[in-house]
JSON list of C-alpha atoms in Angstrom, two decimals:
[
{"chain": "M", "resi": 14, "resn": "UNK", "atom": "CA", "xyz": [-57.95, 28.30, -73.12]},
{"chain": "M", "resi": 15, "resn": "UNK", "atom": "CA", "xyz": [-55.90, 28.67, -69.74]},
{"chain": "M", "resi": 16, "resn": "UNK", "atom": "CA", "xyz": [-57.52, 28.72, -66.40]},
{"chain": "M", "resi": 17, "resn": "UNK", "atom": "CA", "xyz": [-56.15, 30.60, -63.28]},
{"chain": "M", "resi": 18, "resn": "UNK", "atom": "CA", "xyz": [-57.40, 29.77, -59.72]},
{"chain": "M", "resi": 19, "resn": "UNK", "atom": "CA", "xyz": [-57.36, 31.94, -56.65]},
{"chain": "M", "resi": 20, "resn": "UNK", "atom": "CA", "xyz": [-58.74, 32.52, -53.30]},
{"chain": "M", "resi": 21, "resn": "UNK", "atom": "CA", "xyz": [-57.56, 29.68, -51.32]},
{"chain": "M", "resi": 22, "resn": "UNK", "atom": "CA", "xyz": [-56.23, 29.56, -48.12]},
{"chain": "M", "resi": 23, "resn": "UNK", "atom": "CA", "xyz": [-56.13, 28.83, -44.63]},
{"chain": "M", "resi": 24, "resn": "UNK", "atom": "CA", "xyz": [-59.40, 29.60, -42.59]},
{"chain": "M", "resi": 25, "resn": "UNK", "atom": "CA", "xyz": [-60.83, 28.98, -39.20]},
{"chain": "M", "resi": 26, "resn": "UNK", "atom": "CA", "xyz": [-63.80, 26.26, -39.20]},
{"chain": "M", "resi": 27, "resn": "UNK", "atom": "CA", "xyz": [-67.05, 27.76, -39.99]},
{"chain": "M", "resi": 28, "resn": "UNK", "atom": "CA", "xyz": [-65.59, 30.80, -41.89]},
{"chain": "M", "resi": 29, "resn": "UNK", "atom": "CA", "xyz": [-65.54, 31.53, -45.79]},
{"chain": "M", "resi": 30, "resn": "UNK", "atom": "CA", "xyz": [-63.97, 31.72, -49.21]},
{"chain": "M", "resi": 31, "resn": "UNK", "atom": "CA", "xyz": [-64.64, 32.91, -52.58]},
{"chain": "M", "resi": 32, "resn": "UNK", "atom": "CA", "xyz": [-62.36, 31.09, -55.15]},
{"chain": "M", "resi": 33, "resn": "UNK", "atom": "CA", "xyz": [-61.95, 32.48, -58.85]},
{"chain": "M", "resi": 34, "resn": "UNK", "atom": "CA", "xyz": [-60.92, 30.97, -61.82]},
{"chain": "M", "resi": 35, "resn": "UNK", "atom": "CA", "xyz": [-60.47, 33.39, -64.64]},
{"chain": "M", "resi": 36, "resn": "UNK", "atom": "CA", "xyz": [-60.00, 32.41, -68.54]},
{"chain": "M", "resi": 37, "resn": "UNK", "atom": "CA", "xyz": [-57.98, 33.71, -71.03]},
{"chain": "M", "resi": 38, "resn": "UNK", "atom": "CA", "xyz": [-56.80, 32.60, -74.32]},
{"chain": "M", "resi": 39, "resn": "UNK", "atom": "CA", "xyz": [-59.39, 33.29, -76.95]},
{"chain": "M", "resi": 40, "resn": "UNK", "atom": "CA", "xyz": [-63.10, 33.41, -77.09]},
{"chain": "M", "resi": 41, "resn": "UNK", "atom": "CA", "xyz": [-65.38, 31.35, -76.73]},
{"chain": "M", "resi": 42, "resn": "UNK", "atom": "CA", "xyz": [-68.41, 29.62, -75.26]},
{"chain": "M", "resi": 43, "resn": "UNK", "atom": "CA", "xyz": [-69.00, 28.06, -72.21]},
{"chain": "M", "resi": 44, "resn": "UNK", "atom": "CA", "xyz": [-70.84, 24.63, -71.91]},
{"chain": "M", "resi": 45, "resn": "UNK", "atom": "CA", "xyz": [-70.60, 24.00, -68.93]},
{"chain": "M", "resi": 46, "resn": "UNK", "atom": "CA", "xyz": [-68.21, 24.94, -65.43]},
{"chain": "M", "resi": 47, "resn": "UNK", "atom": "CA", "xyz": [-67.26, 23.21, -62.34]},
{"chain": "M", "resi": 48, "resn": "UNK", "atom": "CA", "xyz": [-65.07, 23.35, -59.48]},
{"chain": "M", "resi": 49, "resn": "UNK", "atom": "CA", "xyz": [-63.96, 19.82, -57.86]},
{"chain": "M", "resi": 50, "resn": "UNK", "atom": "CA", "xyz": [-61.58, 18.76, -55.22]},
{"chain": "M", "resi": 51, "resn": "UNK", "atom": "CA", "xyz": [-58.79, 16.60, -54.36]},
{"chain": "M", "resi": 52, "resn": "UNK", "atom": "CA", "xyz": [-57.69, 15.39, -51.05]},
{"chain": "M", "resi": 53, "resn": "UNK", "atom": "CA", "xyz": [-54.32, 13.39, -49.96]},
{"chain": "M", "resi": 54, "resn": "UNK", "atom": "CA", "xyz": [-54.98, 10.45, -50.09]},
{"chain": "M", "resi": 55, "resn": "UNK", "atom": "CA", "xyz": [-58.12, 10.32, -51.90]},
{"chain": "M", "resi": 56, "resn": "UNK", "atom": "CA", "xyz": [-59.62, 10.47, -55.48]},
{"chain": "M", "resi": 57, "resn": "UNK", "atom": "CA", "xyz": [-60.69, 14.05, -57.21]},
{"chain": "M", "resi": 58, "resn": "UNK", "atom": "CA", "xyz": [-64.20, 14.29, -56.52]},
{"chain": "M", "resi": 59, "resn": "UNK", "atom": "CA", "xyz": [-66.99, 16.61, -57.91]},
{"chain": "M", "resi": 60, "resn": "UNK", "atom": "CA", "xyz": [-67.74, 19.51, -55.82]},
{"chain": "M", "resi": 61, "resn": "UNK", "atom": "CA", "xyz": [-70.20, 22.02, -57.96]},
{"chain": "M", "resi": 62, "resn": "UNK", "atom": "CA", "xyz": [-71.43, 21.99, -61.32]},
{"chain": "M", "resi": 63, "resn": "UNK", "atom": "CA", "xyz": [-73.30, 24.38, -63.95]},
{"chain": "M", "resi": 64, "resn": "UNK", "atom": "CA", "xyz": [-74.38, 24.00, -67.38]},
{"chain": "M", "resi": 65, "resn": "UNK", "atom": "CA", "xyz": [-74.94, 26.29, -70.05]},
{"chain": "M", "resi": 66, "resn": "UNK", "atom": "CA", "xyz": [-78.52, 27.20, -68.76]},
{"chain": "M", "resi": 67, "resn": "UNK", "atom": "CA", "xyz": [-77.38, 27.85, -65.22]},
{"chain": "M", "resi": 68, "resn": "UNK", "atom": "CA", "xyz": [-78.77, 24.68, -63.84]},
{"chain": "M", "resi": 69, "resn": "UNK", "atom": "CA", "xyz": [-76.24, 23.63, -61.27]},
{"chain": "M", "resi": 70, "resn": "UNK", "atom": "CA", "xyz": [-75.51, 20.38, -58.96]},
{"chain": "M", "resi": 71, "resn": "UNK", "atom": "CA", "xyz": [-73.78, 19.95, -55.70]},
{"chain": "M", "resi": 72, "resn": "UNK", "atom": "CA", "xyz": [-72.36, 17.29, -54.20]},
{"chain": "M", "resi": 73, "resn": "UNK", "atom": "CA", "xyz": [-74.08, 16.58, -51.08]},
{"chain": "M", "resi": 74, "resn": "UNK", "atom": "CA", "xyz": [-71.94, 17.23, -48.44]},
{"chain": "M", "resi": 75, "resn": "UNK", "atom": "CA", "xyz": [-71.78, 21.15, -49.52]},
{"chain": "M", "resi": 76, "resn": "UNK", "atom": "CA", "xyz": [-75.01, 21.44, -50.37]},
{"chain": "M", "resi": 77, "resn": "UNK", "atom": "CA", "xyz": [-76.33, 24.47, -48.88]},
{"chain": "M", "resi": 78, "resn": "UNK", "atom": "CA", "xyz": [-72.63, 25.62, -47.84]},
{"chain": "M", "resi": 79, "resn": "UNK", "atom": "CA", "xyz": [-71.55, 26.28, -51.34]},
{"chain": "M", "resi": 80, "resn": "UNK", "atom": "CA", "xyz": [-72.28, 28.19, -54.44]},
{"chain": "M", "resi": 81, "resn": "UNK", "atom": "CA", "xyz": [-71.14, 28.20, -57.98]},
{"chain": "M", "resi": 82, "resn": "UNK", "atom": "CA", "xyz": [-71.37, 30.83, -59.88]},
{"chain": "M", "resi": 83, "resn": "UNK", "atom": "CA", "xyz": [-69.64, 32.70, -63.40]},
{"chain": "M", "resi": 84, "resn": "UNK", "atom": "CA", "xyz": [-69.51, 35.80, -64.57]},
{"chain": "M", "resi": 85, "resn": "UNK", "atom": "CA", "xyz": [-69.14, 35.73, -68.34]},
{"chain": "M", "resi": 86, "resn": "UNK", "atom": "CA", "xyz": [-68.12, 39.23, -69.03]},
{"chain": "M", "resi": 87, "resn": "UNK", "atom": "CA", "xyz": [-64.99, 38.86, -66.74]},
{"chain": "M", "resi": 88, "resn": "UNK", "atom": "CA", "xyz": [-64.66, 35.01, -68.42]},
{"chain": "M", "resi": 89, "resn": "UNK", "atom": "CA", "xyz": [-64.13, 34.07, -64.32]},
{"chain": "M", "resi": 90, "resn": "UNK", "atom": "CA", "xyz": [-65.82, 31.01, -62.14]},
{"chain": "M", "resi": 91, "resn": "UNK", "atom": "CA", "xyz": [-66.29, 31.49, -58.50]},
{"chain": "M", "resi": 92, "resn": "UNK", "atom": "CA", "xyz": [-66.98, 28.88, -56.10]},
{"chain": "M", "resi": 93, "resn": "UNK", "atom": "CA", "xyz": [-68.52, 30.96, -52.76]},
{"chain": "M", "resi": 94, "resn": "UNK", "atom": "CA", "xyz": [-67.64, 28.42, -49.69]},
{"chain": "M", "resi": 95, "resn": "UNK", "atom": "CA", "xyz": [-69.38, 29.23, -46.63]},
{"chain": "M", "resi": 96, "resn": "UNK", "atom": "CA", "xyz": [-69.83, 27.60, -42.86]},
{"chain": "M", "resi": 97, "resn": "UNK", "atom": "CA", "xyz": [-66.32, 25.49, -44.34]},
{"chain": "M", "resi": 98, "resn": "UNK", "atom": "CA", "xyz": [-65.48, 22.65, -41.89]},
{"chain": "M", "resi": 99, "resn": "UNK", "atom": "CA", "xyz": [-62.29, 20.45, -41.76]},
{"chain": "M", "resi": 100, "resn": "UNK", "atom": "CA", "xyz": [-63.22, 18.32, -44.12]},
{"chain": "M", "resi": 101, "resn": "UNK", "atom": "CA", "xyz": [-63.40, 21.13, -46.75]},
{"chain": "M", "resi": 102, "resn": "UNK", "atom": "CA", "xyz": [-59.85, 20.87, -46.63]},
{"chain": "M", "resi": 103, "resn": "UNK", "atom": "CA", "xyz": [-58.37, 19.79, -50.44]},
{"chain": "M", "resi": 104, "resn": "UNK", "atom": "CA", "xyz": [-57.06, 20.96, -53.37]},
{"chain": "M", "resi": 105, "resn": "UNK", "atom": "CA", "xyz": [-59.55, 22.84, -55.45]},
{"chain": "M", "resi": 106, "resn": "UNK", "atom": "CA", "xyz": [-59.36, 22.46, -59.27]},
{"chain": "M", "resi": 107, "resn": "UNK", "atom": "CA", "xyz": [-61.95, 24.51, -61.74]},
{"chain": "M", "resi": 108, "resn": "UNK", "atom": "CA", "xyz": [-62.95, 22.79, -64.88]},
{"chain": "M", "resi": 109, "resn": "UNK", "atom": "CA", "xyz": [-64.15, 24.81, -67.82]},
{"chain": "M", "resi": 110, "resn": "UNK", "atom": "CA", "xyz": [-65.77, 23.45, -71.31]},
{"chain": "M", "resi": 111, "resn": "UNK", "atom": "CA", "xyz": [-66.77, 25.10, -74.22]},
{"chain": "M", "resi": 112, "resn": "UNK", "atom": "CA", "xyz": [-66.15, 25.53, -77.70]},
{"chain": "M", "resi": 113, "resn": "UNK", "atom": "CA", "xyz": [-65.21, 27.86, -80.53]},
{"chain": "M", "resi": 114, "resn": "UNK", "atom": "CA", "xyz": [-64.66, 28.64, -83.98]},
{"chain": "M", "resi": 115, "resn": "UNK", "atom": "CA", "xyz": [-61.99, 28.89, -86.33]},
{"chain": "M", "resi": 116, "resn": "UNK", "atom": "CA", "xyz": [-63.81, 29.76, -89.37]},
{"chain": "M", "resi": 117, "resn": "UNK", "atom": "CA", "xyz": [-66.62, 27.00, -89.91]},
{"chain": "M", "resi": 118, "resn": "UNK", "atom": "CA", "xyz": [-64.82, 24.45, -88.02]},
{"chain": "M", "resi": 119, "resn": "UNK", "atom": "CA", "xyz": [-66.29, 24.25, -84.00]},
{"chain": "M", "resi": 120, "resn": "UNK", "atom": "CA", "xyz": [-63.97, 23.03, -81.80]},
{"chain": "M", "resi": 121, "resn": "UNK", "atom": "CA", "xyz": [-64.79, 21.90, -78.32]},
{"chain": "M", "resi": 122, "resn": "UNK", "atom": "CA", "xyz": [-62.30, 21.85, -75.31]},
{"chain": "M", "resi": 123, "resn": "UNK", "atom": "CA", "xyz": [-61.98, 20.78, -71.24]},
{"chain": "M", "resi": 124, "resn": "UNK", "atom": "CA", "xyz": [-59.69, 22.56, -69.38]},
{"chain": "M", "resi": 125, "resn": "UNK", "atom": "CA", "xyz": [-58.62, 22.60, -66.02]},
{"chain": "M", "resi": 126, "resn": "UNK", "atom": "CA", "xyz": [-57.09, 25.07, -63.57]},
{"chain": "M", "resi": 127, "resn": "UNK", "atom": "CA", "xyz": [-53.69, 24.88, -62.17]},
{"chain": "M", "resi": 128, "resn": "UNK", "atom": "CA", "xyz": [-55.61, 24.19, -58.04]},
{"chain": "M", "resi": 129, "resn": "UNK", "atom": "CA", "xyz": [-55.77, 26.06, -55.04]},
{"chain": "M", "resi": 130, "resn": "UNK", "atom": "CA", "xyz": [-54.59, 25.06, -51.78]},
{"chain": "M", "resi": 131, "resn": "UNK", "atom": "CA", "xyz": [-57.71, 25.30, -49.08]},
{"chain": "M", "resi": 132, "resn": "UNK", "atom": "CA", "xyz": [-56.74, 24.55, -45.27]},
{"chain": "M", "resi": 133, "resn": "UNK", "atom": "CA", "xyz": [-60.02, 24.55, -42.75]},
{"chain": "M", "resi": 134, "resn": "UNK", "atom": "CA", "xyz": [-58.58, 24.62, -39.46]},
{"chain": "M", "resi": 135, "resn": "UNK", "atom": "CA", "xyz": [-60.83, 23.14, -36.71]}
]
């Protein structure tokens, strides 16, 4: 399965973006999505989370800001980022696991998207 991210960018402090991260390769069923972050200088860090029920987590410094959200009939993960502030600004990698079948055998996968590039200006 092969994710593509989009939707970054360079925005003004206090403005908004909608990533996407679409799927493709076969189908298949999701377990569980996420979008996380990487600064320079700095370790990849959990940004939003949702599991197969739709329960989702945030980390705390976009809770409120940010929303996670998938639309399974266009196989695409959207991070909505709203009031963004400087510190916002990182790489953004989606994260997708699921599984599928070949036959009778289930087999379960994590993949990641290639990152998007998002610049909050202050």
């Amino acid at each position: 399965v092969q994710l593509q991210a989009s939707g970054g960018g360079l925005v003004q402090a206090g403005g908004s973006l909608r990533l996407s991260c679409a799927a493709s390769g076969r189908t298949f069923s999701v377990s569980g999505i996420g979008w996380y972050r990487q600064a320079p200088g700095k370790e990849r860090e959990m940004v939003a989370t949702m599991d197969s029920g739709g329960t989702s987590n945030y980390a705390e410094s976009v809770k409120g800001r940010f929303t996670i959200s998938r639309d399974d009939a266009k196989n695409t993960v959207y991070l909505q980022m709203n009031v963004l502030k400087p510190e916002d600004t990182a790489v953004y990698y989606c994260r997708v696991m699921g599984y599928y079948y070949s036959g009778p055998v289930m087999t379960q996968f994590g993949s990641w998207g290639q990152g998007t590039q998002v610049t909050v200006s202050s």
